[in-house]
Coordinates of C-alpha atoms and ligand atoms in Angstrom, one line a residue:
M1 CA 0.0 0.0 0.0
R2 CA 3.0 2.3 -0.2
N3 CA 1.9 4.7 -3.0
S4 CA 0.9 8.3 -3.1
N5 CA -2.7 7.4 -2.3
S6 CA -1.8 5.6 0.8
H7 CA -1.7 8.7 3.0
A8 CA -5.3 9.5 2.0
V9 CA -6.5 5.9 2.5
V10 CA -5.0 5.6 6.0
F11 CA -6.0 8.9 7.2
A12 CA -9.5 8.4 5.7
L13 CA -9.8 5.3 7.7
A14 CA -8.4 6.5 11.0
L15 CA -8.8 10.3 11.0
P16 CA -11.7 11.3 8.8
A17 CA -11.1 15.0 8.9
M18 CA -7.5 14.9 7.9
V19 CA -8.2 14.2 4.2
A20 CA -10.0 17.5 4.2
A21 CA -7.0 19.2 5.8
S22 CA -6.8 21.7 2.9
E23 CA -10.3 22.9 3.7
P24 CA -10.4 25.1 6.8
A25 CA -11.8 23.1 9.7
A26 CA -12.6 24.4 13.1
P27 CA -9.5 23.8 15.2
H28 CA -9.6 20.4 16.9
E29 CA -12.7 19.3 15.0
S30 CA -11.0 16.4 13.3
L31 CA -9.8 15.2 16.7
M32 CA -13.3 15.0 17.9
H33 CA -14.0 12.5 15.2
A34 CA -10.8 10.5 15.4
S35 CA -11.1 7.3 17.5
S36 CA -9.9 7.7 21.0
L37 CA -6.2 7.2 21.8
H38 CA -6.7 5.7 25.2
H39 CA -9.4 3.3 23.9
A40 CA -6.8 1.9 21.5
Y41 CA -4.8 0.8 24.6
A42 CA -7.7 -0.2 26.8
D43 CA -6.4 -3.8 27.0
A44 CA -2.8 -2.6 27.6
F45 CA -2.3 0.5 29.8
P46 CA -3.8 3.8 30.6
V47 CA -2.9 6.7 28.3
G48 CA -2.8 10.2 29.7
T49 CA -1.5 13.7 29.3
A50 CA 0.1 16.6 31.2
V51 CA -2.1 19.7 31.4
P52 CA -0.8 23.3 31.6
R53 CA -2.6 25.6 34.0
D54 CA -4.3 27.9 31.4
F55 CA -6.2 25.1 29.7
L56 CA -8.5 25.3 32.7
T57 CA -8.5 29.0 33.3
D58 CA -8.6 30.5 29.7
R59 CA -11.9 29.9 27.8
A60 CA -10.0 29.9 24.5
Y61 CA -8.6 26.5 25.4
A62 CA -12.0 24.9 26.0
P63 CA -11.8 22.8 22.8
R64 CA -8.5 21.4 24.1
L65 CA -10.2 20.1 27.2
D66 CA -12.7 18.3 24.9
V67 CA -9.8 16.8 23.1
I68 CA -8.2 15.7 26.4
R69 CA -11.5 14.2 27.7
R70 CA -11.9 12.2 24.5
H71 CA -8.4 10.9 24.0
F72 CA -6.9 10.5 27.5
D73 CA -7.9 8.7 30.7
H74 CA -5.7 10.4 33.2
V75 CA -4.0 13.8 33.6
V76 CA -1.0 15.3 35.4
A77 CA -0.6 18.9 36.3
E78 CA 2.4 20.1 34.2
N79 CA 3.5 22.5 37.0
E80 CA 0.7 23.1 39.5
M81 CA 1.6 20.3 42.0
K82 CA 5.3 21.3 42.2
W83 CA 6.6 22.6 45.6
E84 CA 6.9 26.2 44.5
R85 CA 3.2 26.2 43.4
L86 CA 1.8 24.3 46.4
Q87 CA 3.8 25.9 49.2
P88 CA 5.5 29.1 47.9
E89 CA 6.1 30.3 51.4
E90 CA 6.6 28.3 54.5
G91 CA 3.2 27.2 55.8
V92 CA 1.2 28.9 53.1
F93 CA -0.4 26.1 51.0
T94 CA -1.9 27.2 47.7
F95 CA -4.1 24.4 46.3
E96 CA -6.4 26.4 44.1
E97 CA -4.8 25.7 40.7
A98 CA -4.2 22.1 41.4
D99 CA -7.7 21.6 42.8
R100 CA -9.1 23.1 39.6
L101 CA -7.5 20.3 37.6
V102 CA -8.5 17.6 40.0
D103 CA -12.1 18.9 40.1
W104 CA -12.2 19.0 36.3
A105 CA -10.7 15.5 36.0
E106 CA -13.2 14.0 38.5
A107 CA -16.1 15.7 36.8
N108 CA -15.0 14.1 33.5
G109 CA -14.0 10.7 34.7
L110 CA -10.3 11.0 34.4
R111 CA -7.8 9.9 37.0
V112 CA -5.0 12.2 38.3
W113 CA -1.3 11.4 38.8
G114 CA 0.6 13.7 41.2
H115 CA 3.9 15.4 40.1
T116 CA 6.0 15.9 42.1
L117 CA 6.8 15.8 45.9
L118 CA 10.6 16.2 45.9
W119 CA 12.7 17.7 43.2
H120 CA 15.8 20.0 43.0
N121 CA 13.9 22.3 40.6
Q122 CA 10.9 24.5 41.1
V123 CA 11.4 24.3 44.9
P124 CA 11.6 27.7 46.7
D125 CA 14.9 28.7 48.3
W126 CA 13.3 29.1 51.8
V127 CA 13.0 25.3 52.0
F128 CA 16.8 25.1 52.3
E129 CA 17.4 28.2 54.4
G130 CA 17.9 28.2 58.2
P131 CA 16.6 30.8 60.6
D132 CA 20.0 32.6 60.5
G133 CA 19.9 32.9 56.7
G134 CA 22.5 30.1 56.3
E135 CA 21.7 26.6 55.2
A136 CA 18.9 24.8 57.0
P137 CA 20.0 22.3 59.5
P138 CA 19.1 18.7 58.6
A139 CA 16.4 18.4 61.3
L140 CA 14.6 21.5 60.0
L141 CA 14.8 20.4 56.4
R142 CA 13.5 17.0 57.4
E143 CA 10.6 18.6 59.2
R144 CA 9.7 20.7 56.3
L145 CA 9.8 17.8 53.9
H146 CA 7.6 15.9 56.3
T147 CA 5.0 18.7 56.6
H148 CA 5.0 19.2 52.9
I149 CA 4.4 15.6 52.0
E150 CA 1.8 15.0 54.7
T151 CA -0.1 18.2 53.9
V152 CA 0.0 17.7 50.1
M153 CA -0.8 14.0 50.1
G154 CA -3.4 14.5 52.8
H155 CA -5.1 17.2 50.8
F156 CA -5.3 15.0 47.7
R157 CA -5.9 11.6 49.4
G158 CA -8.3 9.5 47.4
R159 CA -8.3 11.9 44.5
V160 CA -4.7 11.6 43.3
Y161 CA -4.0 7.9 42.8
G162 CA -0.2 8.1 42.8
W163 CA 2.8 10.4 43.1
D164 CA 6.2 11.0 41.6
V165 CA 7.9 11.1 45.0
L166 CA 11.5 11.4 44.0
N167 CA 12.1 13.3 40.8
E168 CA 15.4 13.3 39.0
V169 CA 17.6 12.3 41.9
L170 CA 20.0 10.3 39.7
T171 CA 23.1 11.0 37.7
S172 CA 24.5 9.1 34.7
D173 CA 27.7 8.3 36.6
P174 CA 27.1 4.9 38.4
A175 CA 30.3 5.6 40.5
D176 CA 28.5 8.6 41.9
P177 CA 24.9 7.8 41.2
F178 CA 23.0 10.4 43.2
R179 CA 22.4 14.0 42.1
D180 CA 24.3 16.6 43.9
S181 CA 21.3 18.6 45.1
R182 CA 20.6 20.5 48.3
W183 CA 18.5 17.6 49.4
L184 CA 21.5 15.3 49.2
R185 CA 24.0 17.8 50.6
I186 CA 22.0 18.6 53.7
L187 CA 20.3 15.3 54.4
G188 CA 22.7 12.8 53.1
E189 CA 21.9 9.7 50.9
D190 CA 19.3 8.4 53.3
Y191 CA 16.9 11.1 52.3
M192 CA 15.6 9.1 49.4
A193 CA 14.4 6.1 51.4
E194 CA 13.2 8.4 54.1
T195 CA 11.0 10.4 51.6
I196 CA 9.5 7.2 50.2
R197 CA 8.6 6.1 53.7
L198 CA 7.1 9.5 54.5
A199 CA 5.0 9.3 51.4
R200 CA 3.9 5.7 52.2
A201 CA 2.8 6.8 55.6
A202 CA 1.0 9.9 54.4
D203 CA -1.2 8.0 51.9
P204 CA -0.9 4.2 52.1
D205 CA -3.2 3.7 49.1
A206 CA -1.2 5.9 46.7
L207 CA 1.2 4.4 44.2
L208 CA 4.7 5.8 44.7
A209 CA 7.2 6.4 42.0
V210 CA 10.8 7.4 41.4
N211 CA 10.9 9.4 38.2
D212 CA 13.8 10.3 36.0
Y213 CA 14.9 11.2 32.4
G214 CA 17.5 9.8 30.1
M215 CA 16.7 6.3 31.4
S216 CA 17.7 4.6 28.2
N217 CA 21.3 5.5 28.9
P218 CA 22.9 2.4 30.3
D219 CA 24.9 4.4 32.9
K220 CA 21.8 6.2 34.1
L221 CA 20.1 2.8 34.2
A222 CA 22.9 1.5 36.4
S223 CA 22.4 4.4 38.8
A224 CA 18.7 3.6 38.9
L225 CA 19.2 -0.1 39.6
H226 CA 21.6 0.8 42.3
L227 CA 19.0 3.1 43.9
L228 CA 16.2 0.5 43.6
E229 CA 18.4 -2.1 45.3
R230 CA 19.2 0.3 48.1
L231 CA 15.6 1.3 48.5
G232 CA 14.6 -2.4 48.5
A233 CA 17.1 -3.1 51.3
E234 CA 15.8 -0.2 53.3
E235 CA 12.2 -1.2 53.0
A236 CA 11.4 1.8 51.0
M237 CA 10.8 0.2 47.6
P238 CA 8.7 2.4 45.3
D239 CA 5.8 0.8 43.3
I240 CA 6.8 2.4 40.0
F241 CA 9.8 3.7 38.2
G242 CA 8.9 6.5 35.8
M243 CA 10.9 6.6 32.6
Q244 CA 10.2 10.2 31.5
S245 CA 10.8 9.4 27.8
H246 CA 11.6 12.9 26.4
M247 CA 13.0 11.6 23.1
S248 CA 14.0 12.9 19.8
V249 CA 13.5 11.5 16.4
Y250 CA 17.2 10.5 16.5
W251 CA 17.6 9.1 20.0
P252 CA 17.4 6.7 21.8
P253 CA 17.1 3.6 19.6
V254 CA 14.1 1.4 20.5
E255 CA 16.5 -1.4 21.6
M256 CA 18.0 0.8 24.3
I257 CA 14.5 1.8 25.5
E258 CA 13.6 -1.9 25.7
N259 CA 16.7 -2.9 27.6
S260 CA 16.1 -0.3 30.3
L261 CA 12.4 -1.0 30.5
R262 CA 13.0 -4.7 31.0
A263 CA 15.8 -4.2 33.5
L264 CA 13.8 -1.8 35.6
A265 CA 10.8 -4.1 35.6
A266 CA 13.0 -7.1 36.6
T267 CA 13.5 -5.4 39.9
G268 CA 9.8 -5.8 40.7
V269 CA 8.6 -2.2 40.1
R270 CA 6.2 -1.4 37.3
V271 CA 7.3 1.1 34.7
A272 CA 5.5 4.3 33.9
I273 CA 6.2 6.1 30.6
S274 CA 5.7 9.3 32.5
E275 CA 6.5 12.3 30.2
F276 CA 6.5 11.1 26.7
D277 CA 7.3 13.5 23.8
M278 CA 9.5 13.5 20.7
S279 CA 11.5 16.5 19.6
V280 CA 12.2 16.8 15.8
Y281 CA 15.7 18.1 16.6
D282 CA 18.9 16.3 17.4
W283 CA 20.1 17.3 20.9
T284 CA 23.1 19.2 19.6
D285 CA 21.2 21.0 16.9
T286 CA 20.3 24.6 18.0
A287 CA 19.1 25.9 14.6
D288 CA 15.5 27.0 14.3
R289 CA 14.8 25.0 11.2
Y290 CA 11.1 24.3 11.1
R291 CA 9.6 27.6 12.2
E292 CA 7.2 27.8 9.2
A293 CA 6.1 24.2 9.1
L294 CA 7.2 20.6 9.8
P295 CA 8.3 19.1 6.5
E296 CA 6.2 16.1 5.6
P297 CA 9.1 13.6 5.4
L298 CA 10.1 14.6 8.8
A299 CA 6.6 14.4 10.2
L300 CA 6.4 10.9 8.8
F301 CA 9.8 10.0 10.2
Q302 CA 8.7 11.2 13.6
A303 CA 5.6 9.1 13.3
D304 CA 7.6 6.0 12.2
R305 CA 9.7 6.3 15.4
I306 CA 6.6 6.8 17.5
A307 CA 4.9 3.8 16.0
R308 CA 7.9 1.6 16.8
V309 CA 8.1 2.9 20.4
M310 CA 4.4 2.3 20.9
Q311 CA 4.7 -1.3 19.5
L312 CA 7.5 -1.8 22.1
Y313 CA 5.2 -0.5 24.9
R314 CA 2.5 -2.8 23.8
R315 CA 4.9 -5.8 23.8
C316 CA 5.9 -4.8 27.4
A317 CA 2.3 -3.9 28.5
A318 CA 2.4 -6.3 31.4
D319 CA 5.2 -4.2 33.0
I320 CA 3.7 -0.8 32.1
E321 CA 1.6 1.1 34.6
R322 CA 0.7 4.0 32.2
V323 CA 1.8 6.0 29.3
T324 CA 1.5 9.8 29.9
H325 CA 2.2 12.3 27.1
W326 CA 3.9 15.5 28.3
G327 CA 2.4 17.9 25.8
P328 CA 0.5 16.5 22.8
F329 CA -0.3 20.0 21.4
D330 CA 2.7 21.1 19.4
D331 CA 2.3 24.7 20.3
R332 CA 2.2 24.1 24.1
N333 CA 5.0 21.5 24.5
W334 CA 7.9 22.5 26.7
K335 CA 10.4 21.6 24.0
N336 CA 9.5 25.0 22.3
N337 CA 11.7 26.5 25.1
F338 CA 14.3 23.8 25.6
P339 CA 17.1 23.5 24.9
V340 CA 16.7 26.6 22.8
E341 CA 14.4 29.3 24.2
G342 CA 11.7 30.3 21.7
R343 CA 12.6 27.8 19.0
R344 CA 9.6 26.1 17.4
D345 CA 9.7 22.3 18.0
H346 CA 7.0 19.9 16.9
A347 CA 7.2 17.4 19.8
G348 CA 3.5 16.6 20.1
L349 CA 0.8 14.7 18.3
I350 CA -1.4 17.6 17.3
D351 CA -0.2 20.4 15.0
R352 CA -0.5 24.2 15.4
H353 CA -3.8 24.2 13.6
G354 CA -5.3 21.8 16.0
R355 CA -5.1 18.9 13.5
P356 CA -3.7 15.4 14.2
K357 CA -0.3 14.8 12.8
P358 CA 1.0 11.5 11.4
A359 CA 2.4 11.1 14.9
F360 CA -1.1 11.0 16.2
L361 CA -2.0 8.1 14.0
A362 CA 1.3 6.3 14.8
F363 CA 0.7 6.7 18.5
Q364 CA -2.8 5.4 18.2
S365 CA -2.4 2.6 15.6
P366 CA 1.2 1.9 15.1
G367 CA 0.6 -1.2 13.0
V368 CA -1.7 0.7 10.6
F369 CA 0.8 3.5 10.3
L370 CA 3.7 1.2 9.6
A371 CA 1.8 -1.0 7.1
A372 CA 1.1 2.1 5.1
F373 CA 4.3 4.1 5.4
G374 CA 7.0 2.1 7.1
P375 CA 9.9 2.1 7.1
V376 CA 10.1 5.8 6.6
P377 CA 13.6 6.9 5.6
E378 CA 15.5 8.9 8.2
W379 CA 15.3 12.6 7.8
R380 CA 18.5 14.7 8.2
P381 CA 18.4 18.4 8.0
E382 CA 20.6 20.1 5.4
E383 CA 23.5 22.0 7.0
P384 CA 23.8 25.6 5.8
E385 CA 26.9 26.0 3.6
T386 CA 27.8 29.5 4.7
A387 CA 29.8 30.2 7.8
P388 CA 28.4 32.7 10.3
E389 CA 29.9 36.2 10.0
V390 CA 30.4 39.1 12.3
S391 CA 31.6 42.6 11.6
V392 CA 33.5 44.6 14.1
R393 CA 34.1 48.3 13.8
A394 CA 36.3 50.6 15.8
D395 CA 33.4 52.8 16.8
R396 CA 30.8 50.1 17.5
P397 CA 31.0 46.8 19.2
A398 CA 29.5 43.7 17.8
Y399 CA 27.6 40.9 19.7
L400 CA 27.9 37.2 19.1
R401 CA 25.0 34.9 19.4
L402 CA 26.4 31.6 20.6
S403 CA 24.8 29.1 18.3
Q404 CA 25.9 26.0 20.1
L405 CA 25.0 24.9 23.6
A406 CA 25.6 21.3 24.5
V407 CA 24.7 19.9 27.9
P408 CA 25.5 16.4 29.0
P409 CA 22.4 14.3 29.5
N410 CA 22.9 14.0 33.3
T411 CA 22.4 17.7 33.8
L412 CA 19.0 19.2 34.0
V413 CA 19.4 22.8 33.2
D414 CA 16.9 25.6 33.4
R415 CA 18.2 27.4 30.4
G416 CA 16.4 30.6 31.5
R417 CA 18.9 30.9 34.3
L418 CA 22.0 30.8 32.1
R419 CA 22.8 33.9 30.0
V420 CA 25.9 34.3 28.0
S421 CA 26.8 37.4 26.0
V422 CA 29.9 38.2 24.1
E423 CA 30.9 41.6 22.9
L424 CA 33.7 42.2 20.3
A425 CA 35.3 45.5 19.8
L426 CA 38.3 46.9 17.9
A427 CA 40.8 48.8 20.0
G428 CA 43.8 50.0 17.9
D429 CA 45.5 46.9 16.6
A430 CA 43.8 44.6 19.1
L431 CA 40.5 42.8 19.3
E432 CA 38.8 42.9 22.6
A433 CA 36.5 40.1 23.5
A434 CA 34.3 40.6 26.6
L435 CA 32.4 37.6 27.9
D436 CA 29.7 38.0 30.4
V437 CA 28.1 34.9 32.0
T438 CA 25.2 35.0 34.4
D439 CA 24.3 31.7 35.9
T440 CA 21.8 31.6 38.8
R441 CA 21.6 27.9 39.0
W442 CA 24.4 27.8 41.5
N443 CA 25.8 30.3 43.9
G444 CA 29.5 31.1 43.6
R445 CA 31.9 31.0 40.8
A446 CA 32.9 28.8 38.0
S447 CA 35.4 26.0 38.6
D448 CA 39.0 26.9 38.1
E449 CA 38.9 24.7 35.0
T450 CA 36.4 27.0 33.2
V451 CA 38.0 28.2 30.0
L452 CA 37.3 30.8 27.3
R453 CA 39.0 30.0 24.0
V454 CA 39.2 32.3 21.0
Y455 CA 40.2 31.0 17.6
L456 CA 41.9 33.7 15.6
D457 CA 44.4 33.7 12.8
G458 CA 44.7 29.9 12.8
K459 CA 45.3 29.4 16.5
W460 CA 43.2 28.9 19.7
H461 CA 44.0 31.3 22.5
A462 CA 42.9 30.0 25.9
F463 CA 42.0 32.0 29.0
S464 CA 41.2 30.1 32.2
A465 CA 39.5 31.4 35.3
D466 CA 42.9 32.1 37.1
V467 CA 43.9 35.0 34.8
P468 CA 43.6 38.4 36.5
E469 CA 41.1 39.6 33.9
W470 CA 38.6 37.0 35.1
E471 CA 36.1 38.5 37.5
A472 CA 33.7 36.3 39.4
S473 CA 30.7 37.8 41.2
G474 CA 27.7 36.3 43.0
E475 CA 25.8 35.3 40.0
G476 CA 28.3 35.0 37.2
E477 CA 31.6 35.9 35.7
R478 CA 33.1 38.4 33.3
L479 CA 36.2 38.3 31.3
R480 CA 37.7 41.0 29.0
V481 CA 40.6 39.8 27.0
R482 CA 42.8 41.6 24.3
L483 CA 44.1 39.8 21.4
A484 CA 46.7 41.5 19.2
L485 CA 45.9 41.5 15.5
S486 CA 48.9 41.0 13.2
P487 CA 49.3 43.6 10.4
H488 CA 48.4 41.0 7.7
V489 CA 45.1 40.3 9.5
I490 CA 44.3 44.0 9.6
E491 CA 45.1 44.3 6.0
A492 CA 43.1 41.3 4.9
G493 CA 40.1 42.8 6.7
E494 CA 38.7 39.4 7.5
I495 CA 39.8 36.3 9.3
A496 CA 38.6 32.9 10.5
F497 CA 37.2 33.2 13.9
D498 CA 35.5 31.2 16.6
L499 CA 34.9 31.4 20.3
E500 CA 34.2 28.7 22.9
W501 CA 33.3 28.8 26.5
R502 CA 33.6 25.6 28.4
A503 CA 32.7 24.9 32.1
P504 CA 34.0 21.3 32.6
A505 CA 32.2 18.3 34.1
A506 CA 34.1 18.8 37.4
D507 CA 31.9 21.8 37.9
P508 CA 29.0 20.7 40.0
R509 CA 26.6 22.4 37.6
G510 CA 27.6 20.0 34.8
T511 CA 29.5 20.8 31.7
Y512 CA 28.6 23.6 29.4
L513 CA 30.2 23.9 26.1
L514 CA 29.3 26.8 23.9
R515 CA 30.7 27.5 20.5
W516 CA 29.9 30.4 18.2
A517 CA 30.5 28.9 14.8
D518 CA 31.9 25.4 14.8
T519 CA 28.7 23.5 15.5
A520 CA 30.5 20.2 14.7
Y521 CA 32.9 20.8 17.6
G522 CA 36.0 20.4 15.4
D523 CA 39.5 20.1 16.8
D524 CA 42.0 22.9 17.0
A525 CA 41.8 23.8 13.3
P526 CA 38.1 24.2 12.9
E527 CA 37.0 23.7 9.3
R528 CA 33.8 25.4 10.1
A529 CA 35.0 28.5 11.8
G530 CA 33.1 31.7 11.2
V531 CA 34.3 34.9 9.6
L532 CA 35.3 38.0 11.5
R533 CA 35.2 41.2 9.4
L534 CA 37.1 44.2 10.4
D535 CA 35.3 47.3 9.0
Ligands
G3I1 O1 4.1 30.7 35.4 C1 5.1 31.5 34.9 C2 4.4 32.8 34.3 O2 3.8 33.5 35.3 C3 5.5 33.6 33.6 O3 4.9 34.7 33.0 C4 6.3 32.8 32.6 C5 7.4 33.6 32.0 O4 8.4 32.7 31.5 O5 6.8 31.7 33.3 C6 5.9 30.8 33.8 O6 6.5 29.8 34.4 C7 7.1 28.8 33.5 C8 6.3 27.5 33.8 O7 6.9 26.4 33.1 C9 4.9 27.6 33.4 O8 4.7 27.8 32.0 C10 8.5 28.7 33.9 O9 9.2 29.8 33.5 C11 9.1 27.5 33.1 O10 10.4 27.3 33.6 C12 8.3 26.2 33.5 O11 8.8 25.1 32.7 C13 8.4 23.9 33.2 C14 9.6 23.1 33.6 O12 9.2 21.8 33.9 C15 10.3 23.7 34.7 O13 11.5 23.0 35.0 C16 7.6 23.2 32.0 O14 6.4 23.9 31.8 C17 7.3 21.7 32.4 O15 6.9 21.1 31.2 C18 8.6 21.1 32.8 O16 8.3 19.7 33.2 C19 9.4 18.9 33.6 C20 8.9 18.0 34.6 O17 8.3 18.7 35.7 C21 10.0 17.1 35.1 N1 10.7 16.4 34.0 C22 11.2 17.3 33.0 C23 10.1 18.1 32.4 C24 10.5 19.0 31.3 O18 11.5 20.0 31.8

């Protein structure tokens, strides 16, 4: 059936309104005719979705609630049950937004999963502060954790059927498997078992989960297995391990997912696919390539990957507690802001016109999709042939936009808290490069191994944090360096140029590697350096 009519045939069968996609349809109308996603898995596992706050508060989103009601059987608050939302100030519990979701779900027959009780992110600073403004002593932090869990789980008892108790507490270094968070530093490694026990006591009927990302990575898996073994020995075994499953069309391979899923299930927990979505970008690609539209071959490639992953889940259904999508509407998925703020991704199942994408069909009926279209050839974006350019004049500085930002998979980064700006200026026969980094993820300065490197006239020039020009302040660092320009460079008026900022893995914040031009991370003679023009 692989011919040009096959698209129409399949979508006519499964998604009646899609064949008429060229005719304007009311947003989401076709979804109200498509058969239900969760019904397709009624014999396998529940299928749910995360819900952002404004779907319930802004009437413009009412059609989306209809879509959710039709296609999903459980919901998770995307942000509203996190600590900063439920207890922004000590003792001040704000349940209104979370209650709104629970009320809606109950009125519409959907179950609610709770996310999340303990995380290093979206938790207010006061939690870790002592009365003297310093770090909270362990007993105080323990008491706060206790109060939070008891109050929150008590409030939702019988209405929220399970909780992500420990969120993202692992690293991908099995030799040092637990995330270096304020929880760990103040309470020590026992905090994990203790938290599970607290949650168990607070609501003995709730299912309890440990939840983490990057779980297909064998090293991260090893950390998880180590944690589960330890929790088992401490009589604090969770019921569920959540594999978040934020994927891309390129990674991870289905075999790696299967390996982790089976290994986790073999410890006796059930596995939740807790935050499913699929970016159309490779992790290291920071270009904004699909702003106008998602190219059809890429939409089909994404769907092919989703179909294969869903087939795997069905094969492993006995071990799967649920599959929860983390943002099925393309325009409201978090990947539009991560890892590149404001870039348009297409990580969901429903396009920006409210229509089901091929990914929707693949999620719902993987066999039907693959019979019609599979295997879909891998899509690779074309690399632009021209190198980036920047012009510097004596009377006006130029600013670089760093186009590459790679973060190792074990580092969860709130990109909003990292700002890097680079200013270039001509001063006589020298080029001045001023780097300004603001990083509020961590107090204090960069590690001594942090390095700024500038590629100029065929050579890298390295400056490390121990040079006197390097200034570190509370929230970041600044460095202004001068690089002499040789007469031939000044005469030529243009030169191969690149710039790199690297905060190494030894840094507790995790490695940052930013390059301006060489997105392929070439060696010391980058073939893809940019062009610096001296005007
Ligand atoms: O609510 C404020 C709003 O008042 C303000 O105007 C706006 C300006 O930026 O920000 C809003 O808050 C944002 C919030 O989402 C609600 O939209 C935060 O800046 C933004 O950082 C926050 O992002 C959430 C992220 O967790 C925070 O770490 C994403 O929506 C949410 O999808 C994401 O979910 C996490 C899971 O909890 C854990 N696993 C990873 C997953 C993806 O990062």
